[in-house]
Amino acid sequence: MRVFNYKKLIDLKLTMETVSYLTEIDKYNKQQEFFIQQKPNILNQLIKTSKIDSIETSNKLEGISTSGSRLKYIVEEKIEPKTRNEEEIAGYRDVLKIIHESYDEIKISDNYILQLHKILLSHLNNSNGGKFKNTNNFIQETKEDGTQFIRFKPLSALETPQAVKDICSQYNEASKNSKINKLILIFTFVLDFLCIHPFDDGNGRISRILTLLLMYKNRYMIGRYISIEKQIEETKDGYYNSLLSSSIDWYKNTNDAFPFINYMLFVVLETYKLFNKKTIETVSKNKSKPELIKELFDNHIGWLTKNKIVELLPTISQKTIENTLTVLVKEKYVEKTGSNKTAKYRRFES
C-alpha cells in the first residue's frame, strides 16, 4: 500500500547531479529576479510567446493539435473552438490564465485541483471535468511493432480521492519546513500525482499546470517567460523514460524518485538558460558591449566582482569586461576597491 510522507524529504540524500542542478537553478533565478526588476518592459513579448508555446506543446504531448494560425487566434480568444482538439486547447488556455493571474490565491487542495480540472475540460460536452475517475484506469504504451502493453497501473478509483487529499496535505505541511528543498518537494508531489493518475482524462496537462502553480508559489517564475511545457515536449523521451524509472515499485514505497526529479530539474535549468539567452539578445540589440557594461552599473546597487559581471553578461568576453572596467575606473564612472581576485566595482558616487 502506498504511503505518502514528505517530511522524509529532509533526510533525502541528494546526488551530485541533483545538487549541481539546484545550485545552477538558484543562481539563474537570482539573475532573473534582478533582470525583471530592472527591465520589466522588454519581457512582454516573452510572456506572450511562452503562453502560446505552453498551450500548444502541453496539448501536443497528448496528441492534441490544430493549425498554427487557429491556435494563435484561440489563445488570443479571437475565435471560438470548432473541433474537440480546439476545445481542449481552449480549456488549457483558460486554466493557464488562472495560474498566471491568481497563483497566490490558489490553495493546494483536492478541491482546487478538481476546480482546475473542471476548467480544463469546460469547453467539452459531456465531460467528466471536476470529477475523479470512477473506474480503474491504466497507463498504456505502444511498442515500435504496434503492440500495446500496460506500463503502469495507477491507484484504483476507490483509493484516489483520499490519495489526492494526502499528497496535498503532505505538501502543505512539508512546505513549512525551510530545510526541505522546494523544488525537490514540488517534483515529488508531481510524480505522486502522475502515479495516482486521478482523472479519466487530462492527467498529464493538469500535472504540468500544477508544476507551474507550485513553482510560482515558491517564486520560481521562469514559466511565465519561457515555456516549461515546450522544453518537456522537446525532450519527451526523457520525460517518459524518467517517469517510468521513478514509478517502479511505487506501490511498495521503495521507488527511486531521482530519475524524474533530475529530469525536471534539467528542464527547469534549460528554461533559465534560454531566458538568459533571449533577454541578453534583446537588451544587447543595437548596443555596444561597453554600453551594456555601463548599463549594468547604472541598474545595479552595490558592488560587483568581475566574475559576477561575466555571469550577468555571458555573451561578453572576460577580456572585454576587464578592458572596459579599466576605462570606466579611469573616467571615474565606476570606483574600484581591492585588487586582482578581490577587486570589486560599483557606480561612482559623487
GROMACS .gro file of C-alpha atoms in nm:
model
  350
    1MET     CA    1   0.000   0.000   0.000
    2ARG     CA    2   0.133   0.342  -0.096
    3VAL     CA    3   0.208   0.578   0.194
    4PHE     CA    4   0.282   0.949   0.146
    5ASN     CA    5   0.525   1.116   0.387
    6TYR     CA    6   0.700   1.424   0.251
    7LYS     CA    7   0.863   1.504   0.586
    8LYS     CA    8   1.111   1.230   0.499
    9LEU     CA    9   1.249   1.454   0.224
   10ILE     CA   10   1.452   1.634   0.489
   11ASP     CA   11   1.666   1.320   0.518
   12LEU     CA   12   1.690   1.260   0.143
   13LYS     CA   13   2.050   1.213   0.029
   14LEU     CA   14   2.092   1.424  -0.282
   15THR     CA   15   2.311   1.304  -0.565
   16MET     CA   16   2.589   1.527  -0.702
   17GLU     CA   17   2.384   1.564  -1.019
   18THR     CA   18   2.086   1.693  -0.821
   19VAL     CA   19   2.298   1.934  -0.614
   20SER     CA   20   2.454   2.071  -0.931
   21TYR     CA   21   2.112   2.133  -1.088
   22LEU     CA   22   1.978   2.303  -0.774
   23THR     CA   23   2.284   2.528  -0.741
   24GLU     CA   24   2.266   2.638  -1.104
   25ILE     CA   25   1.891   2.700  -1.090
   26ASP     CA   26   1.921   2.918  -0.780
   27LYS     CA   27   2.197   3.119  -0.947
   28TYR     CA   28   1.987   3.177  -1.258
   29ASN     CA   29   1.674   3.251  -1.054
   30LYS     CA   30   1.853   3.535  -0.872
   31GLN     CA   31   1.974   3.673  -1.203
   32GLN     CA   32   1.620   3.658  -1.339
   33GLU     CA   33   1.483   3.848  -1.038
   34PHE     CA   34   1.740   4.122  -1.096
   35PHE     CA   35   1.656   4.141  -1.466
   36ILE     CA   36   1.280   4.154  -1.407
   37GLN     CA   37   1.324   4.441  -1.162
   38GLN     CA   38   1.546   4.640  -1.397
   39LYS     CA   39   1.396   4.561  -1.739
   40PRO     CA   40   1.026   4.479  -1.699
   41ASN     CA   41   0.924   4.640  -2.028
   42ILE     CA   42   1.110   4.402  -2.258
   43LEU     CA   43   0.950   4.091  -2.108
   44ASN     CA   44   0.604   4.135  -2.260
   45GLN     CA   45   0.690   3.955  -2.585
   46LEU     CA   46   0.849   3.668  -2.392
   47ILE     CA   47   0.530   3.628  -2.186
   48LYS     CA   48   0.314   3.624  -2.500
   49THR     CA   49   0.535   3.370  -2.677
   50SER     CA   50   0.564   3.149  -2.369
   51LYS     CA   51   0.186   3.139  -2.333
   52ILE     CA   52   0.137   3.021  -2.691
   53ASP     CA   53   0.420   2.767  -2.662
   54SER     CA   54   0.283   2.628  -2.336
   55ILE     CA   55  -0.070   2.584  -2.467
   56GLU     CA   56   0.048   2.430  -2.795
   57THR     CA   57   0.308   2.187  -2.657
   58SER     CA   58   0.130   2.069  -2.341
   59ASN     CA   59  -0.162   1.963  -2.561
   60LYS     CA   60   0.071   1.826  -2.830
   61LEU     CA   61   0.214   1.583  -2.574
   62GLU     CA   62  -0.136   1.434  -2.553
   63GLY     CA   63  -0.182   1.420  -2.932
   64ILE     CA   64  -0.398   1.736  -2.937
   65SER     CA   65  -0.327   1.998  -3.203
   66THR     CA   66  -0.467   2.243  -3.456
   67SER     CA   67  -0.323   2.470  -3.726
   68GLY     CA   68  -0.078   2.738  -3.615
   69SER     CA   69  -0.298   3.030  -3.718
   70ARG     CA   70  -0.607   2.894  -3.544
   71LEU     CA   71  -0.403   2.814  -3.232
   72LYS     CA   72  -0.289   3.176  -3.211
   73TYR     CA   73  -0.644   3.307  -3.251
   74ILE     CA   74  -0.778   3.062  -2.990
   75VAL     CA   75  -0.506   3.166  -2.744
   76GLU     CA   76  -0.595   3.531  -2.805
   77GLU     CA   77  -0.969   3.444  -2.770
   78LYS     CA   78  -1.043   3.588  -3.113
   79ILE     CA   79  -1.227   3.280  -3.243
   80GLU     CA   80  -1.439   3.004  -3.094
   81PRO     CA   81  -1.308   2.646  -3.099
   82LYS     CA   82  -1.467   2.428  -3.368
   83THR     CA   83  -1.329   2.080  -3.303
   84ARG     CA   84  -1.274   1.869  -2.992
   85ASN     CA   85  -0.900   1.935  -3.018
   86GLU     CA   86  -0.962   2.308  -3.022
   87GLU     CA   87  -1.199   2.278  -2.726
   88GLU     CA   88  -0.921   2.102  -2.533
   89ILE     CA   89  -0.676   2.378  -2.631
   90ALA     CA   90  -0.921   2.648  -2.518
   91GLY     CA   91  -0.954   2.474  -2.182
   92TYR     CA   92  -0.577   2.472  -2.129
   93ARG     CA   93  -0.572   2.841  -2.225
   94ASP     CA   94  -0.831   2.920  -1.958
   95VAL     CA   95  -0.666   2.724  -1.678
   96LEU     CA   96  -0.320   2.860  -1.764
   97LYS     CA   97  -0.457   3.214  -1.748
   98ILE     CA   98  -0.587   3.149  -1.398
   99ILE     CA   99  -0.248   3.014  -1.286
  100HIS     CA  100  -0.065   3.316  -1.427
  101GLU     CA  101  -0.301   3.569  -1.274
  102SER     CA  102  -0.407   3.411  -0.943
  103TYR     CA  103  -0.141   3.161  -0.833
  104ASP     CA  104  -0.103   3.318  -0.489
  105GLU     CA  105  -0.475   3.275  -0.415
  106ILE     CA  106  -0.495   2.911  -0.524
  107LYS     CA  107  -0.458   2.665  -0.238
  108ILE     CA  108  -0.301   2.323  -0.276
  109SER     CA  109  -0.601   2.105  -0.202
  110ASP     CA  110  -0.808   1.834  -0.367
  111ASN     CA  111  -1.097   2.077  -0.417
  112TYR     CA  112  -0.882   2.330  -0.602
  113ILE     CA  113  -0.730   2.057  -0.819
  114LEU     CA  114  -1.084   1.945  -0.909
  115GLN     CA  115  -1.173   2.305  -0.998
  116LEU     CA  116  -0.868   2.336  -1.225
  117HIS     CA  117  -0.962   2.009  -1.393
  118LYS     CA  118  -1.318   2.129  -1.445
  119ILE     CA  119  -1.192   2.445  -1.617
  120LEU     CA  120  -0.953   2.239  -1.832
  121LEU     CA  121  -1.243   2.036  -1.976
  122SER     CA  122  -1.507   2.310  -1.958
  123HIS     CA  123  -1.540   2.351  -2.336
  124LEU     CA  124  -1.621   1.983  -2.393
  125ASN     CA  125  -1.974   1.844  -2.397
  126ASN     CA  126  -2.050   1.562  -2.153
  127SER     CA  127  -1.702   1.571  -1.997
  128ASN     CA  128  -1.601   1.442  -1.655
  129GLY     CA  129  -1.434   1.771  -1.572
  130GLY     CA  130  -1.401   1.833  -1.199
  131LYS     CA  131  -1.460   1.467  -1.111
  132PHE     CA  132  -1.216   1.199  -1.006
  133LYS     CA  133  -1.215   0.880  -1.213
  134ASN     CA  134  -1.497   0.640  -1.129
  135THR     CA  135  -1.339   0.335  -1.294
  136ASN     CA  136  -0.988   0.197  -1.265
  137ASN     CA  137  -0.750   0.316  -1.536
  138PHE     CA  138  -0.403   0.223  -1.654
  139ILE     CA  139  -0.118   0.381  -1.847
  140GLN     CA  140  -0.071   0.207  -2.179
  141GLU     CA  141   0.224   0.228  -2.417
  142THR     CA  142   0.267   0.121  -2.779
  143LYS     CA  143   0.583  -0.055  -2.893
  144GLU     CA  144   0.751   0.009  -3.228
  145ASP     CA  145   0.585  -0.302  -3.372
  146GLY     CA  146   0.241  -0.163  -3.282
  147THR     CA  147   0.167  -0.395  -2.991
  148GLN     CA  148   0.044  -0.234  -2.671
  149PHE     CA  149   0.131  -0.308  -2.310
  150ILE     CA  150   0.039  -0.171  -1.969
  151ARG     CA  151   0.329   0.040  -1.848
  152PHE     CA  152   0.183   0.133  -1.510
  153LYS     CA  153  -0.134   0.062  -1.317
  154PRO     CA  154  -0.232   0.367  -1.108
  155LEU     CA  155  -0.427   0.367  -0.783
  156SER     CA  156  -0.782   0.237  -0.802
  157ALA     CA  157  -1.074   0.474  -0.836
  158LEU     CA  158  -1.175   0.389  -0.479
  159GLU     CA  159  -0.835   0.492  -0.338
  160THR     CA  160  -0.792   0.804  -0.550
  161PRO     CA  161  -0.986   1.078  -0.358
  162GLN     CA  162  -0.807   1.007  -0.030
  163ALA     CA  163  -0.468   0.980  -0.203
  164VAL     CA  164  -0.505   1.326  -0.360
  165LYS     CA  165  -0.608   1.466  -0.021
  166ASP     CA  166  -0.300   1.303   0.131
  167ILE     CA  167  -0.045   1.441  -0.114
  168CYS     CA  168  -0.193   1.791  -0.079
  169SER     CA  169  -0.181   1.768   0.300
  170GLN     CA  170   0.174   1.632   0.290
  171TYR     CA  171   0.284   1.907   0.051
  172ASN     CA  172   0.134   2.184   0.265
  173GLU     CA  173   0.296   2.050   0.580
  174ALA     CA  174   0.638   1.991   0.425
  175SER     CA  175   0.640   2.333   0.255
  176LYS     CA  176   0.656   2.493   0.601
  177ASN     CA  177   0.993   2.331   0.666
  178SER     CA  178   1.273   2.553   0.532
  179LYS     CA  179   1.515   2.260   0.537
  180ILE     CA  180   1.324   2.077   0.263
  181ASN     CA  181   1.424   2.199  -0.081
  182LYS     CA  182   1.115   2.340  -0.251
  183LEU     CA  183   1.194   2.210  -0.600
  184ILE     CA  184   1.255   1.858  -0.468
  185LEU     CA  185   0.921   1.882  -0.285
  186ILE     CA  186   0.740   2.011  -0.595
  187PHE     CA  187   0.861   1.734  -0.824
  188THR     CA  188   0.798   1.466  -0.562
  189PHE     CA  189   0.438   1.589  -0.544
  190VAL     CA  190   0.404   1.594  -0.925
  191LEU     CA  191   0.547   1.242  -0.952
  192ASP     CA  192   0.296   1.109  -0.698
  193PHE     CA  193   0.013   1.293  -0.875
  194LEU     CA  194   0.105   1.126  -1.203
  195CYS     CA  195   0.129   0.783  -1.038
  196ILE     CA  196  -0.212   0.829  -0.875
  197HIS     CA  197  -0.350   0.933  -1.219
  198PRO     CA  198  -0.670   1.066  -1.062
  199PHE     CA  199  -0.871   1.153  -1.375
  200ASP     CA  200  -1.012   0.974  -1.676
  201ASP     CA  201  -0.870   1.249  -1.897
  202GLY     CA  202  -0.628   1.540  -1.852
  203ASN     CA  203  -0.380   1.394  -1.601
  204GLY     CA  204  -0.069   1.499  -1.792
  205ARG     CA  205  -0.193   1.850  -1.860
  206ILE     CA  206  -0.305   1.904  -1.500
  207SER     CA  207   0.034   1.777  -1.378
  208ARG     CA  208   0.205   2.046  -1.587
  209ILE     CA  209  -0.040   2.309  -1.464
  210LEU     CA  210   0.037   2.203  -1.105
  211THR     CA  211   0.409   2.223  -1.180
  212LEU     CA  212   0.372   2.588  -1.284
  213LEU     CA  213   0.143   2.666  -0.993
  214LEU     CA  214   0.380   2.523  -0.732
  215MET     CA  215   0.684   2.687  -0.888
  216TYR     CA  216   0.512   3.027  -0.899
  217LYS     CA  217   0.402   2.995  -0.538
  218ASN     CA  218   0.767   2.934  -0.447
  219ARG     CA  219   0.886   3.227  -0.662
  220TYR     CA  220   1.034   3.030  -0.947
  221MET     CA  221   0.869   3.241  -1.218
  222ILE     CA  222   1.059   3.114  -1.521
  223GLY     CA  223   0.749   2.951  -1.675
  224ARG     CA  224   0.594   3.293  -1.736
  225TYR     CA  225   0.872   3.386  -1.978
  226ILE     CA  226   0.994   3.056  -2.123
  227SER     CA  227   0.761   2.760  -2.169
  228ILE     CA  228   0.850   2.468  -1.943
  229GLU     CA  229   0.593   2.260  -2.131
  230LYS     CA  230   0.781   2.322  -2.457
  231GLN     CA  231   1.106   2.201  -2.301
  232ILE     CA  232   0.929   1.884  -2.186
  233GLU     CA  233   0.775   1.825  -2.529
  234GLU     CA  234   1.114   1.870  -2.699
  235THR     CA  235   1.269   1.610  -2.466
  236LYS     CA  236   0.963   1.390  -2.428
  237ASP     CA  237   1.157   1.063  -2.446
  238GLY     CA  238   1.347   1.172  -2.137
  239TYR     CA  239   1.020   1.269  -1.971
  240TYR     CA  240   0.852   0.932  -2.029
  241ASN     CA  241   1.165   0.730  -1.952
  242SER     CA  242   1.227   0.912  -1.623
  243LEU     CA  243   0.863   0.873  -1.523
  244LEU     CA  244   0.880   0.503  -1.599
  245SER     CA  245   1.200   0.458  -1.395
  246SER     CA  246   1.063   0.652  -1.098
  247SER     CA  247   0.733   0.464  -1.093
  248ILE     CA  248   0.896   0.121  -1.046
  249ASP     CA  249   0.799  -0.017  -0.701
  250TRP     CA  250   0.599   0.299  -0.631
  251TYR     CA  251   0.332   0.090  -0.458
  252LYS     CA  252   0.598  -0.057  -0.227
  253ASN     CA  253   0.724   0.289  -0.123
  254THR     CA  254   1.071   0.190  -0.248
  255ASN     CA  255   1.071   0.368  -0.583
  256ASP     CA  256   1.362   0.593  -0.681
  257ALA     CA  257   1.226   0.943  -0.742
  258PHE     CA  258   1.557   1.083  -0.864
  259PRO     CA  259   1.523   0.997  -1.237
  260PHE     CA  260   1.206   1.208  -1.257
  261ILE     CA  261   1.331   1.479  -1.019
  262ASN     CA  262   1.660   1.518  -1.206
  263TYR     CA  263   1.484   1.522  -1.541
  264MET     CA  264   1.254   1.804  -1.425
  265LEU     CA  265   1.547   1.997  -1.276
  266PHE     CA  266   1.726   1.962  -1.610
  267VAL     CA  267   1.418   2.101  -1.789
  268VAL     CA  268   1.390   2.395  -1.549
  269LEU     CA  269   1.761   2.476  -1.583
  270GLU     CA  270   1.732   2.472  -1.962
  271THR     CA  271   1.443   2.721  -1.947
  272TYR     CA  272   1.653   2.956  -1.734
  273LYS     CA  273   1.944   2.933  -1.978
  274LEU     CA  274   1.710   3.009  -2.267
  275PHE     CA  275   1.566   3.307  -2.075
  276ASN     CA  276   1.918   3.446  -2.027
  277LYS     CA  277   1.998   3.400  -2.394
  278LYS     CA  278   1.679   3.566  -2.516
  279THR     CA  279   1.689   3.859  -2.271
  280ILE     CA  280   2.055   3.932  -2.338
  281GLU     CA  281   1.987   3.928  -2.711
  282THR     CA  282   1.701   4.175  -2.660
  283VAL     CA  283   1.897   4.407  -2.432
  284SER     CA  284   2.213   4.397  -2.642
  285LYS     CA  285   2.036   4.479  -2.967
  286ASN     CA  286   2.188   4.796  -3.114
  287LYS     CA  287   2.416   4.846  -2.811
  288SER     CA  288   2.792   4.804  -2.789
  289LYS     CA  289   2.947   4.578  -2.528
  290PRO     CA  290   3.095   4.869  -2.326
  291GLU     CA  291   2.749   5.030  -2.326
  292LEU     CA  292   2.599   4.711  -2.185
  293ILE     CA  293   2.860   4.701  -1.908
  294LYS     CA  294   2.793   5.067  -1.822
  295GLU     CA  295   2.419   4.999  -1.818
  296LEU     CA  296   2.475   4.710  -1.578
  297PHE     CA  297   2.631   4.951  -1.328
  298ASP     CA  298   2.352   5.204  -1.385
  299ASN     CA  299   2.094   4.944  -1.286
  300HIS     CA  300   2.283   4.773  -1.004
  301ILE     CA  301   2.304   4.883  -0.640
  302GLY     CA  302   2.621   4.781  -0.458
  303TRP     CA  303   2.946   4.615  -0.556
  304LEU     CA  304   3.010   4.376  -0.846
  305THR     CA  305   3.304   4.140  -0.893
  306LYS     CA  306   3.443   4.058  -1.237
  307ASN     CA  307   3.313   3.705  -1.202
  308LYS     CA  308   2.964   3.839  -1.128
  309ILE     CA  309   2.976   4.066  -1.434
  310VAL     CA  310   3.078   3.770  -1.651
  311GLU     CA  311   2.789   3.575  -1.500
  312LEU     CA  312   2.537   3.852  -1.572
  313LEU     CA  313   2.674   3.925  -1.921
  314PRO     CA  314   2.783   3.582  -2.051
  315THR     CA  315   2.799   3.694  -2.417
  316ILE     CA  316   3.079   3.943  -2.338
  317SER     CA  317   3.430   3.806  -2.305
  318GLN     CA  318   3.624   3.846  -1.981
  319LYS     CA  319   3.896   4.040  -2.166
  320THR     CA  320   3.642   4.295  -2.296
  321ILE     CA  321   3.498   4.330  -1.945
  322GLU     CA  322   3.844   4.386  -1.795
  323ASN     CA  323   3.936   4.647  -2.060
  324THR     CA  324   3.604   4.828  -2.015
  325LEU     CA  325   3.640   4.831  -1.637
  326THR     CA  326   3.986   4.987  -1.670
  327VAL     CA  327   3.840   5.266  -1.884
  328LEU     CA  328   3.538   5.320  -1.658
  329VAL     CA  329   3.758   5.345  -1.349
  330LYS     CA  330   3.986   5.594  -1.527
  331GLU     CA  331   3.683   5.801  -1.629
  332LYS     CA  332   3.551   5.780  -1.270
  333TYR     CA  333   3.233   5.624  -1.400
  334VAL     CA  334   3.285   5.336  -1.157
  335GLU     CA  335   3.502   5.305  -0.848
  336LYS     CA  336   3.718   5.010  -0.754
  337THR     CA  337   3.817   4.851  -0.424
  338GLY     CA  338   4.064   4.568  -0.373
  339SER     CA  339   4.294   4.423  -0.639
  340ASN     CA  340   4.330   4.117  -0.859
  341LYS     CA  341   4.091   3.841  -0.735
  342THR     CA  342   3.949   4.059  -0.454
  343ALA     CA  343   3.865   4.355  -0.683
  344LYS     CA  344   3.508   4.488  -0.671
  345TYR     CA  345   3.339   4.767  -0.867
  346ARG     CA  346   3.033   4.990  -0.831
  347ARG     CA  347   2.885   5.303  -0.989
  348PHE     CA  348   3.086   5.602  -0.881
  349GLU     CA  349   2.905   5.807  -0.619
  350SER     CA  350   2.997   6.171  -0.648
   0.00000   0.00000   0.00000
